[in-house]
Coordinates of C-alpha atoms and ligand atoms in Angstrom, one line a residue:
M1 CA 72.8 63.6 102.8
T2 CA 73.7 66.2 100.2
T3 CA 75.9 65.5 97.2
Q4 CA 77.9 68.6 97.9
P5 CA 81.5 67.8 96.9
R6 CA 84.2 68.2 99.5
T7 CA 86.0 71.2 98.3
H8 CA 89.4 71.3 96.8
L9 CA 90.8 73.1 99.8
V10 CA 90.0 71.3 102.7
G11 CA 90.6 68.0 101.0
D12 CA 91.4 65.3 103.5
V13 CA 92.5 67.5 106.3
V14 CA 89.7 69.7 107.4
D15 CA 86.3 68.2 107.1
L16 CA 84.3 70.6 105.0
E17 CA 81.0 68.9 105.9
A18 CA 81.8 69.4 109.5
S19 CA 82.5 73.1 108.9
Q20 CA 79.3 73.5 107.1
A21 CA 77.4 71.7 109.8
I22 CA 78.8 74.1 112.3
A23 CA 77.8 77.0 110.1
R24 CA 74.2 75.7 109.7
T25 CA 73.8 75.2 113.4
V26 CA 75.0 78.7 114.2
L27 CA 73.0 80.2 111.4
D28 CA 69.8 78.9 112.9
T29 CA 70.4 80.8 116.1
M30 CA 71.0 84.2 114.4
T31 CA 68.7 87.2 114.1
L32 CA 68.6 89.2 110.8
P33 CA 70.6 92.1 112.2
E34 CA 73.2 89.6 113.5
K35 CA 73.4 88.0 110.0
A36 CA 73.9 91.5 108.6
A37 CA 76.6 92.2 111.1
Q38 CA 78.3 89.0 110.3
M39 CA 78.5 90.2 106.7
T40 CA 80.2 93.4 107.8
Q41 CA 83.9 94.2 107.7
V42 CA 84.9 97.4 109.5
D43 CA 88.1 99.3 109.6
K44 CA 89.9 99.0 112.9
G45 CA 89.6 102.7 113.5
A46 CA 85.9 102.9 112.7
A47 CA 84.5 100.6 115.4
T48 CA 85.5 99.8 119.0
P49 CA 85.7 96.3 120.5
D50 CA 82.5 97.2 122.4
Q51 CA 80.7 97.9 119.2
V52 CA 81.9 94.6 117.8
A53 CA 80.4 93.0 120.8
E54 CA 77.2 94.9 120.6
H55 CA 76.4 94.0 117.0
G56 CA 78.4 90.8 116.6
I57 CA 80.4 92.1 113.7
G58 CA 82.0 89.5 111.5
S59 CA 85.4 91.0 110.6
V60 CA 87.7 93.9 111.3
L61 CA 90.6 95.0 109.0
S62 CA 93.7 97.0 108.9
G63 CA 94.0 98.7 105.6
G64 CA 97.4 99.9 104.2
G65 CA 99.0 101.6 107.2
G66 CA 96.3 100.5 109.6
N67 CA 98.8 100.3 112.5
P68 CA 98.7 100.6 116.2
S69 CA 100.8 103.3 117.8
P70 CA 103.6 102.7 118.4
N71 CA 103.8 100.1 115.6
T72 CA 105.2 97.1 117.3
P73 CA 104.4 93.4 117.0
A74 CA 103.2 93.4 120.6
N75 CA 100.8 96.3 120.0
W76 CA 99.5 94.5 116.9
A77 CA 98.7 91.4 118.9
G78 CA 97.0 93.6 121.5
M79 CA 95.0 95.5 119.0
V80 CA 93.8 92.4 117.1
G81 CA 93.2 90.6 120.4
D82 CA 91.0 93.3 121.7
F83 CA 88.7 92.9 118.7
L84 CA 88.7 89.1 119.0
D85 CA 87.7 89.5 122.6
G86 CA 85.0 91.9 121.6
A87 CA 83.4 89.3 119.3
K88 CA 83.6 86.7 122.1
R89 CA 81.5 89.1 124.2
S90 CA 78.7 89.3 121.6
R91 CA 75.4 87.5 122.2
L92 CA 76.4 84.5 120.2
G93 CA 80.2 84.8 120.6
I94 CA 80.9 84.0 116.9
P95 CA 84.6 84.4 116.4
L96 CA 85.9 87.4 114.5
L97 CA 88.2 87.2 111.5
Y98 CA 90.9 89.9 111.4
G99 CA 92.2 90.8 107.9
T100 CA 95.2 92.7 106.8
D101 CA 97.2 93.5 103.6
A102 CA 100.0 91.0 104.3
V103 CA 101.0 91.3 100.7
H104 CA 104.8 90.8 100.8
G105 CA 105.3 89.6 104.4
H106 CA 103.1 91.0 107.2
S107 CA 103.9 94.3 105.5
N108 CA 102.2 96.8 107.8
V109 CA 104.2 95.7 110.8
V110 CA 107.5 97.3 111.8
G111 CA 110.0 94.5 112.4
A112 CA 108.3 92.0 110.1
T113 CA 110.2 90.3 107.3
M114 CA 109.4 92.0 104.0
F115 CA 109.7 89.7 101.1
P116 CA 110.0 90.8 97.4
H117 CA 106.8 92.0 96.0
N118 CA 105.0 89.6 93.7
V119 CA 106.7 90.9 90.5
G120 CA 110.0 89.8 91.9
L121 CA 108.6 86.4 93.0
G122 CA 107.4 86.1 89.4
A123 CA 111.0 86.5 88.2
T124 CA 112.0 83.5 90.3
G125 CA 109.4 81.4 88.5
N126 CA 109.8 79.0 91.5
E127 CA 106.6 77.8 93.1
D128 CA 108.3 75.9 95.9
L129 CA 110.1 79.1 96.9
V130 CA 106.9 81.1 96.6
E131 CA 105.0 78.7 98.7
R132 CA 107.7 78.9 101.4
V133 CA 107.6 82.7 101.3
Y134 CA 103.9 82.8 101.7
R135 CA 104.1 80.2 104.5
A136 CA 106.5 82.4 106.4
T137 CA 104.1 85.4 105.7
A138 CA 101.3 83.3 107.2
V139 CA 103.3 82.5 110.3
E140 CA 104.2 86.1 110.9
T141 CA 100.7 87.3 110.3
A142 CA 99.0 84.7 112.5
A143 CA 101.6 85.6 115.2
T144 CA 99.6 88.9 115.7
G145 CA 96.3 87.1 115.8
A146 CA 95.3 88.1 112.2
R147 CA 94.1 85.0 110.4
W148 CA 93.4 86.6 107.0
A149 CA 95.8 88.0 104.4
F150 CA 94.4 90.0 101.5
A151 CA 96.8 88.1 99.2
P152 CA 97.8 86.9 96.7
T153 CA 97.0 89.4 94.0
V154 CA 96.6 87.2 90.9
A155 CA 96.2 90.0 88.4
V156 CA 97.7 89.4 85.0
S157 CA 99.3 92.8 84.6
I158 CA 99.3 93.8 80.9
D159 CA 100.2 97.5 81.2
P160 CA 103.2 98.5 83.3
R161 CA 101.8 102.0 83.7
W162 CA 99.4 100.5 86.2
G163 CA 100.3 101.5 89.8
R164 CA 99.7 98.0 90.9
S165 CA 101.9 96.2 88.4
Y166 CA 104.3 95.1 91.1
E167 CA 101.6 93.3 93.0
S168 CA 101.2 91.0 90.0
F169 CA 103.4 88.0 89.3
G170 CA 103.7 89.0 85.7
D171 CA 101.9 89.2 82.4
D172 CA 101.7 85.5 81.7
P173 CA 98.4 83.8 82.9
E174 CA 100.1 80.4 83.3
L175 CA 102.9 81.9 85.5
V176 CA 100.4 83.9 87.6
G177 CA 98.2 80.9 88.1
R178 CA 101.0 78.6 89.1
L179 CA 102.6 81.0 91.6
G180 CA 99.2 82.2 92.8
A181 CA 98.3 78.7 93.7
A182 CA 101.6 78.2 95.5
A183 CA 100.9 81.4 97.5
V184 CA 97.5 80.0 98.5
R185 CA 99.1 76.7 99.6
G186 CA 101.7 78.7 101.6
L187 CA 99.2 80.9 103.4
Q188 CA 96.5 78.3 104.2
G189 CA 99.1 75.7 104.9
S190 CA 98.5 72.0 104.9
R191 CA 96.0 72.6 107.7
P192 CA 94.0 75.8 107.4
D193 CA 92.8 75.2 111.0
A194 CA 96.4 75.3 112.4
P195 CA 96.9 78.4 114.5
D196 CA 99.7 79.6 112.1
S197 CA 97.6 79.3 108.9
V198 CA 95.8 82.3 107.4
L199 CA 93.0 82.6 105.0
A200 CA 94.2 83.5 101.5
C201 CA 92.3 86.0 99.3
L202 CA 92.6 85.9 95.6
K203 CA 92.3 89.5 94.3
H204 CA 91.0 91.5 92.5
Y205 CA 88.3 89.5 90.8
V206 CA 88.6 89.8 87.9
G207 CA 90.5 91.6 85.1
D208 CA 92.1 94.3 87.2
G209 CA 95.4 93.9 85.4
G210 CA 93.8 94.3 81.9
T211 CA 92.2 97.7 82.2
E212 CA 92.8 100.4 79.7
W213 CA 94.7 103.6 80.2
G214 CA 92.4 106.5 80.6
T215 CA 89.4 104.5 81.7
A216 CA 89.7 104.7 85.5
S217 CA 86.3 105.3 86.9
R218 CA 86.4 106.0 90.6
A219 CA 83.1 107.5 91.3
E220 CA 83.3 111.2 92.0
W221 CA 81.0 111.1 95.0
T222 CA 83.4 108.8 96.8
D223 CA 86.4 111.1 96.0
W224 CA 85.1 114.6 96.8
W225 CA 87.1 114.7 100.0
N226 CA 90.6 113.9 98.7
G227 CA 90.6 114.9 95.1
W228 CA 92.3 111.6 94.3
G229 CA 90.0 110.8 91.4
T230 CA 92.1 112.9 89.0
Q231 CA 95.2 110.9 89.7
W232 CA 93.7 107.6 88.8
H233 CA 94.3 106.7 85.1
I234 CA 94.2 102.9 84.7
D235 CA 93.7 101.5 88.2
Q236 CA 90.0 100.8 88.8
G237 CA 89.5 101.2 85.0
D238 CA 87.7 99.2 82.4
L239 CA 88.7 95.9 80.8
R240 CA 87.6 96.1 77.3
A241 CA 87.7 92.5 76.0
D242 CA 85.5 89.7 74.8
E243 CA 84.7 86.8 77.1
M244 CA 87.3 84.5 75.5
T245 CA 90.1 87.0 76.5
L246 CA 88.6 87.5 79.9
R247 CA 88.6 83.7 80.5
R248 CA 91.9 82.8 78.8
T249 CA 93.9 85.6 80.4
H250 CA 92.3 87.0 83.5
L251 CA 90.2 84.2 84.9
R252 CA 92.8 81.5 84.5
P253 CA 94.7 82.3 87.8
Y254 CA 91.4 82.1 89.7
V255 CA 90.8 78.6 88.4
A256 CA 94.3 77.7 89.7
G257 CA 93.8 79.5 93.0
V258 CA 90.3 78.0 93.7
E259 CA 91.7 74.6 92.9
A260 CA 94.5 75.2 95.3
G261 CA 91.8 75.8 97.9
A262 CA 91.6 79.6 98.3
L263 CA 88.6 80.3 100.5
S264 CA 88.2 84.0 99.9
V265 CA 88.1 86.2 96.9
M266 CA 88.1 90.0 96.7
A267 CA 86.0 91.8 94.1
S268 CA 87.8 94.3 91.8
Y269 CA 87.1 98.0 91.7
S270 CA 87.4 97.7 87.9
S271 CA 84.8 97.1 85.3
W272 CA 84.4 94.7 82.4
N273 CA 83.1 96.4 79.3
G274 CA 81.6 99.1 81.4
D275 CA 80.0 97.0 84.1
K276 CA 81.5 97.3 87.6
L277 CA 82.6 93.9 89.0
H278 CA 81.2 94.7 92.4
A279 CA 77.7 94.3 90.9
H280 CA 78.5 91.6 88.4
R281 CA 76.2 88.8 89.3
R282 CA 77.2 86.7 86.3
L283 CA 80.9 86.8 87.0
I284 CA 80.6 86.5 90.8
T285 CA 77.7 84.1 91.2
D286 CA 77.4 82.2 87.9
V287 CA 81.1 81.9 87.0
L288 CA 83.1 82.0 90.2
K289 CA 80.7 80.3 92.6
D290 CA 78.6 78.0 90.3
E291 CA 80.9 77.2 87.5
L292 CA 84.3 77.2 89.2
G293 CA 82.8 75.7 92.4
F294 CA 84.2 78.3 94.7
S295 CA 82.9 77.4 98.1
G296 CA 84.4 80.2 100.2
F297 CA 83.2 83.8 100.4
V298 CA 83.5 86.9 98.3
V299 CA 84.5 90.2 100.0
S300 CA 84.1 93.6 98.4
D301 CA 87.1 96.0 98.2
W302 CA 87.5 99.1 100.4
M303 CA 84.4 101.3 99.8
G304 CA 84.1 99.4 96.6
I305 CA 80.4 99.1 96.7
D306 CA 80.0 102.8 97.2
Q307 CA 81.1 103.3 93.6
L308 CA 78.0 101.5 92.3
D309 CA 75.4 104.2 92.9
P310 CA 75.1 107.5 94.7
D311 CA 72.5 106.0 97.0
P312 CA 74.1 103.8 99.7
Y313 CA 71.1 101.6 100.0
R314 CA 71.1 100.8 96.3
C315 CA 74.8 100.0 96.6
V316 CA 74.1 97.3 99.2
V317 CA 71.3 95.8 97.3
M318 CA 73.2 95.6 94.1
A319 CA 76.4 94.2 95.7
V320 CA 74.7 91.5 97.9
N321 CA 72.4 90.4 95.0
A322 CA 75.5 90.1 92.7
G323 CA 76.9 87.6 95.2
I324 CA 79.2 89.6 97.5
D325 CA 79.1 87.9 100.9
M326 CA 81.1 90.3 103.1
V327 CA 81.4 94.0 102.6
M328 CA 84.6 95.9 103.4
V329 CA 82.4 98.9 104.4
P330 CA 84.8 99.9 106.1
F331 CA 83.5 103.0 107.9
E332 CA 79.7 103.5 108.2
F333 CA 79.0 100.0 109.4
E334 CA 75.8 100.8 111.2
R335 CA 74.3 102.2 108.1
F336 CA 75.4 99.1 106.2
I337 CA 73.8 96.7 108.7
R338 CA 70.5 98.7 108.6
N339 CA 70.5 98.6 104.8
V340 CA 70.9 94.9 104.7
V341 CA 68.1 94.5 107.2
T342 CA 65.9 96.9 105.2
G343 CA 66.8 95.1 102.0
V344 CA 65.5 91.8 103.3
E345 CA 62.4 93.4 105.0
T346 CA 61.3 95.1 101.8
G347 CA 62.1 92.1 99.6
D348 CA 64.9 93.7 97.6
I349 CA 67.3 91.0 99.0
A350 CA 66.1 87.4 99.3
P351 CA 66.6 86.0 102.8
S352 CA 68.2 83.0 101.2
R353 CA 70.9 85.2 99.7
V354 CA 71.8 86.5 103.2
D355 CA 71.7 83.0 104.6
D356 CA 74.0 81.8 101.8
A357 CA 76.5 84.7 102.5
V358 CA 76.5 84.1 106.2
R359 CA 76.8 80.3 105.8
R360 CA 79.8 80.8 103.6
I361 CA 81.5 83.2 106.1
L362 CA 80.8 80.8 109.0
S363 CA 82.1 77.7 107.2
V364 CA 85.3 79.5 106.4
K365 CA 85.7 80.5 110.0
A366 CA 85.0 76.9 111.0
A367 CA 87.5 75.6 108.4
L368 CA 90.1 78.0 110.0
G369 CA 89.4 76.4 113.3
L370 CA 88.2 79.7 114.8
F371 CA 85.4 78.0 116.6
D372 CA 87.9 75.9 118.5
G373 CA 88.7 78.9 120.6
T374 CA 92.5 78.7 120.7
D375 CA 93.9 82.1 119.9
E376 CA 97.0 82.2 121.9
V377 CA 99.6 84.0 119.9
S378 CA 103.3 84.7 120.3
T379 CA 105.0 87.4 118.3
D380 CA 108.4 85.6 118.5
A381 CA 107.8 84.4 115.0
I382 CA 108.0 87.9 113.5
G383 CA 111.2 88.9 111.7
T384 CA 113.1 85.8 112.7
S385 CA 116.5 85.1 111.2
A386 CA 115.1 82.1 109.5
H387 CA 112.5 84.2 107.7
R388 CA 115.1 86.8 106.8
A389 CA 117.4 84.1 105.4
L390 CA 114.4 82.9 103.3
A391 CA 113.7 86.5 102.1
R392 CA 117.4 86.8 101.2
E393 CA 117.2 83.6 99.1
A394 CA 114.1 84.9 97.4
V395 CA 115.7 88.3 96.7
A396 CA 118.7 86.6 95.0
A397 CA 116.4 84.4 93.0
S398 CA 114.3 87.3 91.8
A399 CA 117.2 89.4 90.5
V400 CA 117.3 89.4 86.7
L401 CA 120.5 90.1 84.9
L402 CA 119.4 92.0 81.8
E403 CA 122.7 92.8 80.3
H404 CA 126.3 91.7 81.0
R405 CA 129.6 92.5 79.5
A406 CA 131.9 89.7 80.2
G407 CA 134.2 90.3 83.1
T408 CA 132.0 92.8 84.9
L409 CA 130.3 90.5 87.4
P410 CA 130.9 89.1 89.9
L411 CA 132.3 92.1 91.7
T412 CA 135.8 91.3 92.8
A413 CA 137.5 94.7 92.9
D414 CA 139.1 96.0 96.0
H415 CA 137.7 99.4 95.4
I416 CA 134.0 99.9 94.6
L417 CA 132.1 103.2 94.2
V418 CA 128.4 103.0 95.0
A419 CA 125.9 105.7 94.1
G420 CA 122.1 106.3 94.3
Q421 CA 119.7 106.8 97.2
G422 CA 118.3 103.3 96.4
A423 CA 121.6 101.8 97.5
D424 CA 121.0 102.7 101.1
D425 CA 117.3 103.0 101.7
I426 CA 115.0 100.4 103.2
G427 CA 111.8 102.2 102.3
L428 CA 112.7 102.5 98.6
Q429 CA 113.7 98.8 98.4
C430 CA 110.4 97.8 100.0
G431 CA 108.1 99.9 97.8
G432 CA 104.4 100.5 98.5
W433 CA 102.3 98.5 100.9
T434 CA 105.1 98.7 103.5
I435 CA 104.3 100.2 107.0
E436 CA 102.2 102.7 105.2
W437 CA 99.7 102.3 102.3
Q438 CA 102.0 104.3 100.0
G439 CA 105.2 103.0 101.5
G440 CA 108.0 105.5 102.5
S441 CA 111.7 106.2 102.4
G442 CA 114.5 105.8 104.9
P443 CA 114.7 103.3 107.8
I444 CA 111.0 102.7 108.1
T445 CA 111.6 99.1 109.4
P446 CA 114.7 97.0 110.3
G447 CA 116.5 95.4 107.3
T448 CA 119.7 95.4 105.4
T449 CA 120.3 97.9 102.6
I450 CA 122.2 96.9 99.5
L451 CA 125.1 99.2 100.5
Q452 CA 125.4 97.6 104.0
A453 CA 125.2 94.2 102.4
L454 CA 128.0 95.0 99.8
R455 CA 130.2 96.2 102.6
D456 CA 129.5 93.0 104.6
A457 CA 130.2 90.8 101.6
R458 CA 133.5 92.6 100.6
P459 CA 135.1 93.3 104.0
G460 CA 138.5 93.6 102.3
S461 CA 137.4 96.1 99.7
R462 CA 137.0 99.8 100.0
V463 CA 133.3 100.6 99.3
E464 CA 132.7 104.3 98.9
F465 CA 129.2 105.7 98.7
A466 CA 127.8 109.0 97.4
S467 CA 124.1 109.2 97.2
D468 CA 124.1 111.6 94.3
G469 CA 127.1 110.0 92.6
A470 CA 129.2 113.1 93.0
F471 CA 132.5 111.8 94.1
A472 CA 135.6 114.0 94.4
P473 CA 136.9 114.7 90.9
A474 CA 140.1 112.7 91.4
T475 CA 138.2 109.6 92.6
S476 CA 138.4 106.6 90.4
A477 CA 137.7 102.9 90.8
P478 CA 137.7 99.8 88.6
V479 CA 133.9 99.4 89.2
G480 CA 130.9 101.3 90.2
V481 CA 127.4 100.3 91.2
A482 CA 124.6 102.7 90.6
V483 CA 121.3 101.8 92.3
V484 CA 118.4 103.8 90.8
A485 CA 115.0 103.6 92.3
E486 CA 111.4 104.5 91.7
R487 CA 109.7 106.4 94.5
P488 CA 107.2 104.1 96.4
Y489 CA 103.5 104.2 95.4
A490 CA 100.4 102.2 95.7
E491 CA 97.2 101.8 93.6
G492 CA 96.2 104.6 91.3
L493 CA 98.6 107.0 92.9
G494 CA 101.3 105.0 91.1
D495 CA 99.6 105.2 87.7
R496 CA 102.2 106.8 85.5
G497 CA 102.1 107.6 81.8
D498 CA 105.8 108.2 81.6
L499 CA 107.9 105.2 82.4
R500 CA 111.3 106.7 81.5
L501 CA 113.8 106.5 84.3
A502 CA 113.5 109.8 86.3
A503 CA 116.0 112.5 85.3
D504 CA 117.5 112.7 88.8
Q505 CA 118.2 109.0 88.7
V506 CA 119.8 109.2 85.2
A507 CA 122.0 112.1 86.5
V508 CA 123.3 109.8 89.3
V509 CA 124.4 107.2 86.8
E510 CA 126.0 109.8 84.6
R511 CA 128.0 111.3 87.5
L512 CA 129.2 107.9 88.6
R513 CA 130.1 106.9 85.0
S514 CA 133.1 109.2 84.8
H515 CA 134.7 107.7 87.9
V516 CA 134.7 104.0 87.0
D517 CA 135.9 101.7 84.3
R518 CA 133.0 99.3 84.6
L519 CA 129.5 100.3 85.6
V520 CA 126.8 98.1 87.1
L521 CA 123.3 99.5 87.0
V522 CA 120.8 98.1 89.6
V523 CA 117.2 99.1 89.0
I524 CA 114.8 99.1 92.0
S525 CA 111.3 99.4 90.5
G526 CA 107.9 97.9 90.6
R527 CA 107.8 97.6 86.8
P528 CA 110.0 97.9 83.7
L529 CA 111.4 101.4 83.2
V530 CA 112.5 102.8 79.9
L531 CA 116.3 103.0 80.3
G532 CA 117.1 104.7 77.0
D533 CA 120.8 105.1 76.1
L534 CA 121.9 104.0 79.6
V535 CA 121.6 100.5 78.2
D536 CA 124.7 101.2 76.1
R537 CA 126.5 103.1 78.8
C538 CA 126.4 100.4 81.5
D539 CA 128.4 97.2 81.6
A540 CA 125.8 95.2 83.5
I541 CA 122.1 95.9 84.2
V542 CA 120.2 94.2 87.0
A543 CA 116.4 94.3 87.6
A544 CA 116.1 94.1 91.4
W545 CA 112.3 94.8 91.5
L546 CA 111.2 95.7 95.0
P547 CA 113.2 93.3 97.1
G548 CA 112.0 94.1 100.6
T549 CA 114.0 94.2 103.7
E550 CA 116.8 91.8 102.8
G551 CA 119.1 93.7 100.4
A552 CA 121.8 91.1 101.0
G553 CA 120.2 89.0 98.3
I554 CA 121.2 91.6 95.8
A555 CA 124.7 91.7 97.2
D556 CA 124.8 87.9 96.9
V557 CA 124.3 87.9 93.2
L558 CA 126.5 90.9 92.6
T559 CA 129.4 89.4 94.5
G560 CA 128.9 85.9 93.1
S561 CA 128.0 84.0 96.3
R562 CA 124.7 83.1 94.5
P563 CA 124.1 82.8 90.8
F564 CA 121.7 84.9 88.7
T565 CA 118.8 82.7 87.9
G566 CA 115.9 85.2 87.6
T567 CA 114.1 85.7 84.4
L568 CA 111.7 88.4 83.3
P569 CA 108.1 87.7 84.3
R570 CA 106.9 90.3 81.7
R571 CA 108.1 92.1 78.6
W572 CA 110.4 95.1 79.1
P573 CA 109.6 97.9 76.7
A574 CA 112.4 99.6 74.9
S575 CA 110.8 103.0 74.4
A576 CA 108.1 105.4 75.5
A577 CA 106.3 104.6 72.3
Q578 CA 106.1 100.9 73.3
V579 CA 104.9 101.9 76.7
D580 CA 102.0 103.9 75.1
A581 CA 101.0 100.7 73.2
P582 CA 101.1 98.1 75.9
A583 CA 99.3 95.3 73.9
G584 CA 101.0 96.2 70.6
P585 CA 103.2 93.9 68.6
W586 CA 106.7 95.3 69.2
T587 CA 110.1 94.0 69.9
P588 CA 110.8 94.7 73.6
A589 CA 114.2 95.6 75.0
W590 CA 114.1 92.2 76.7
D591 CA 111.4 89.7 76.3
R592 CA 109.6 87.6 79.0
G593 CA 111.8 84.8 80.0
H594 CA 115.0 86.7 79.4
G595 CA 117.8 86.6 82.0
V596 CA 121.5 86.3 81.6
A597 CA 123.1 83.6 83.7
V598 CA 126.4 84.4 85.5
Ligands
LIG1 C1 92.9 97.6 97.8 C2 92.9 96.1 98.3 C3 93.2 96.1 99.8 C4 92.2 96.9 100.5 C5 92.4 96.9 102.0 C6 92.0 98.4 98.7 O1 92.1 99.7 98.4 O2 92.4 97.6 96.5 O3 93.9 95.5 97.6 O4 93.3 94.7 100.2 O5 92.2 98.2 100.1 O6 93.5 97.7 102.3
LIG2 C1 93.7 102.7 103.0 C2 94.0 101.6 102.1 C3 93.0 101.5 101.1 C4 92.8 102.8 100.4 C5 91.7 102.8 99.4 C6 93.6 104.0 102.3 O1 93.3 105.0 103.1 O2 94.7 102.8 104.0 O3 94.1 100.3 102.8 O4 93.4 100.5 100.2 O5 92.6 103.8 101.3 O6 91.5 104.0 98.7

């Protein structure tokens, strides 16, 4: 009998010892190539179900936009199901784990409920709500047979220029940890082995939100084919900080997430004082696994190990020896399997390291109940009215009223002018990681725009809309609503040195201003934007973040059917100079915790 503690996660519900016993039994029957294949995660387009069967591959993923065509819930279930069946046909029939970026709902799927991105959930500060949101995300994800969400991101985002700021709950480690833990509980549910629970994945370990502008270090040999390297400025960069800062700020949410039972962690592309996390044995093995007692498995990020060295074999050796258990290859999986086998045969990788990795992967699969063989799914749970109502509630709770001149809100006028493309665009209100990796604009998935919702909420009012704010010269109304928006982005393609509201968006506000007595500015963005003198020219300013498909939540707070309760989850800089000095001591336009109640 070992003294191995029962982990935090599985607590009284799933017997971890039983899961580990299953893992040990299965492990004993595996050949070295089968173990290597179990450590492999391949992109759904890079292997067929037959290849999964042939090798006994452990995991398949959909990256951002990794969708079937046409992109429907039924086709998702079919696509995932074909891979699950492939694994069943492998020599040992070890069940496959299918992973996807369900980061604000099952966000690749047309018709799924898209919840606010994490920055908006951060503004709610409400862990009960966050748990319910992630529970619904789990239910929709599992409904397509995928039992692994690459979520939650628990980055503590210091610099809003980072293209992933919106994936973070905010700049406060305590808040991020608290809400990250709630997300884990929601995803994994009270019973991780229930068919509607999914494996959570804390990411990106560790310090991805603290990197410095100008230190992005995507390796050029991985980027030759797309030229992206030049667009990365801070994402995948270097955290330059002492260990105390690393622990107090960036490690803290992992402590909370592991305690909440998270059974997978994704390594970060970023570096700590120049050392890439994907090869960081001390942080992955000594700190995460040994010190924090993390008993799940660590997965690498998309081609993340390829950045370690120009030689693919060296990459595998470095990553596996650092403590990475599963590799998101995601393309050249046969080469990866060969390299693991060679590594063990030549003594570069200890057999016990491979056994440890596979044992971890298998015990998580057992904890998820995958060996029980029940994978019947029904896509009926996707985009339900109950989930959309929950999303609407979350959207309303996430809206932060930054400024308010008495008497402006709630909107009661019988004539309202609405301007800005963001007022009537599902894609813009969803942001990146929605249907496509970079997101999109227009009706990319069913939902309710803010304009539609305002019209529904004020059936007796005349609600006129001009996307560019250019109403006929004689038009005038007591109140106008300008909805300005950032264009969607994801990862380093959203790194942006200039956070001033784009000129075309400022122009919309200016055009509308001349037609109305009171002007309400609604800002759709993944991060604080420098609003300049618009602050003085608007009568109310609302940070709506990236609300997702249910724009009605914004209409609810604007029309007063729900109160404004959201507060800033991060500081909001007042000027471009403050943006350039993210850590600097300055007085923000609005501080963390700010939010006017109406
Ligand atoms: C991102 C991860 C994501 C993975 C799979 C990577 O580029 O950094 O957050 O989970 O791709 O799409
Ligand atoms: C994939 C994303 C991934 C990214 C990494 C994209 O092609 O769709 O999921 O995160 O590449 O660079």
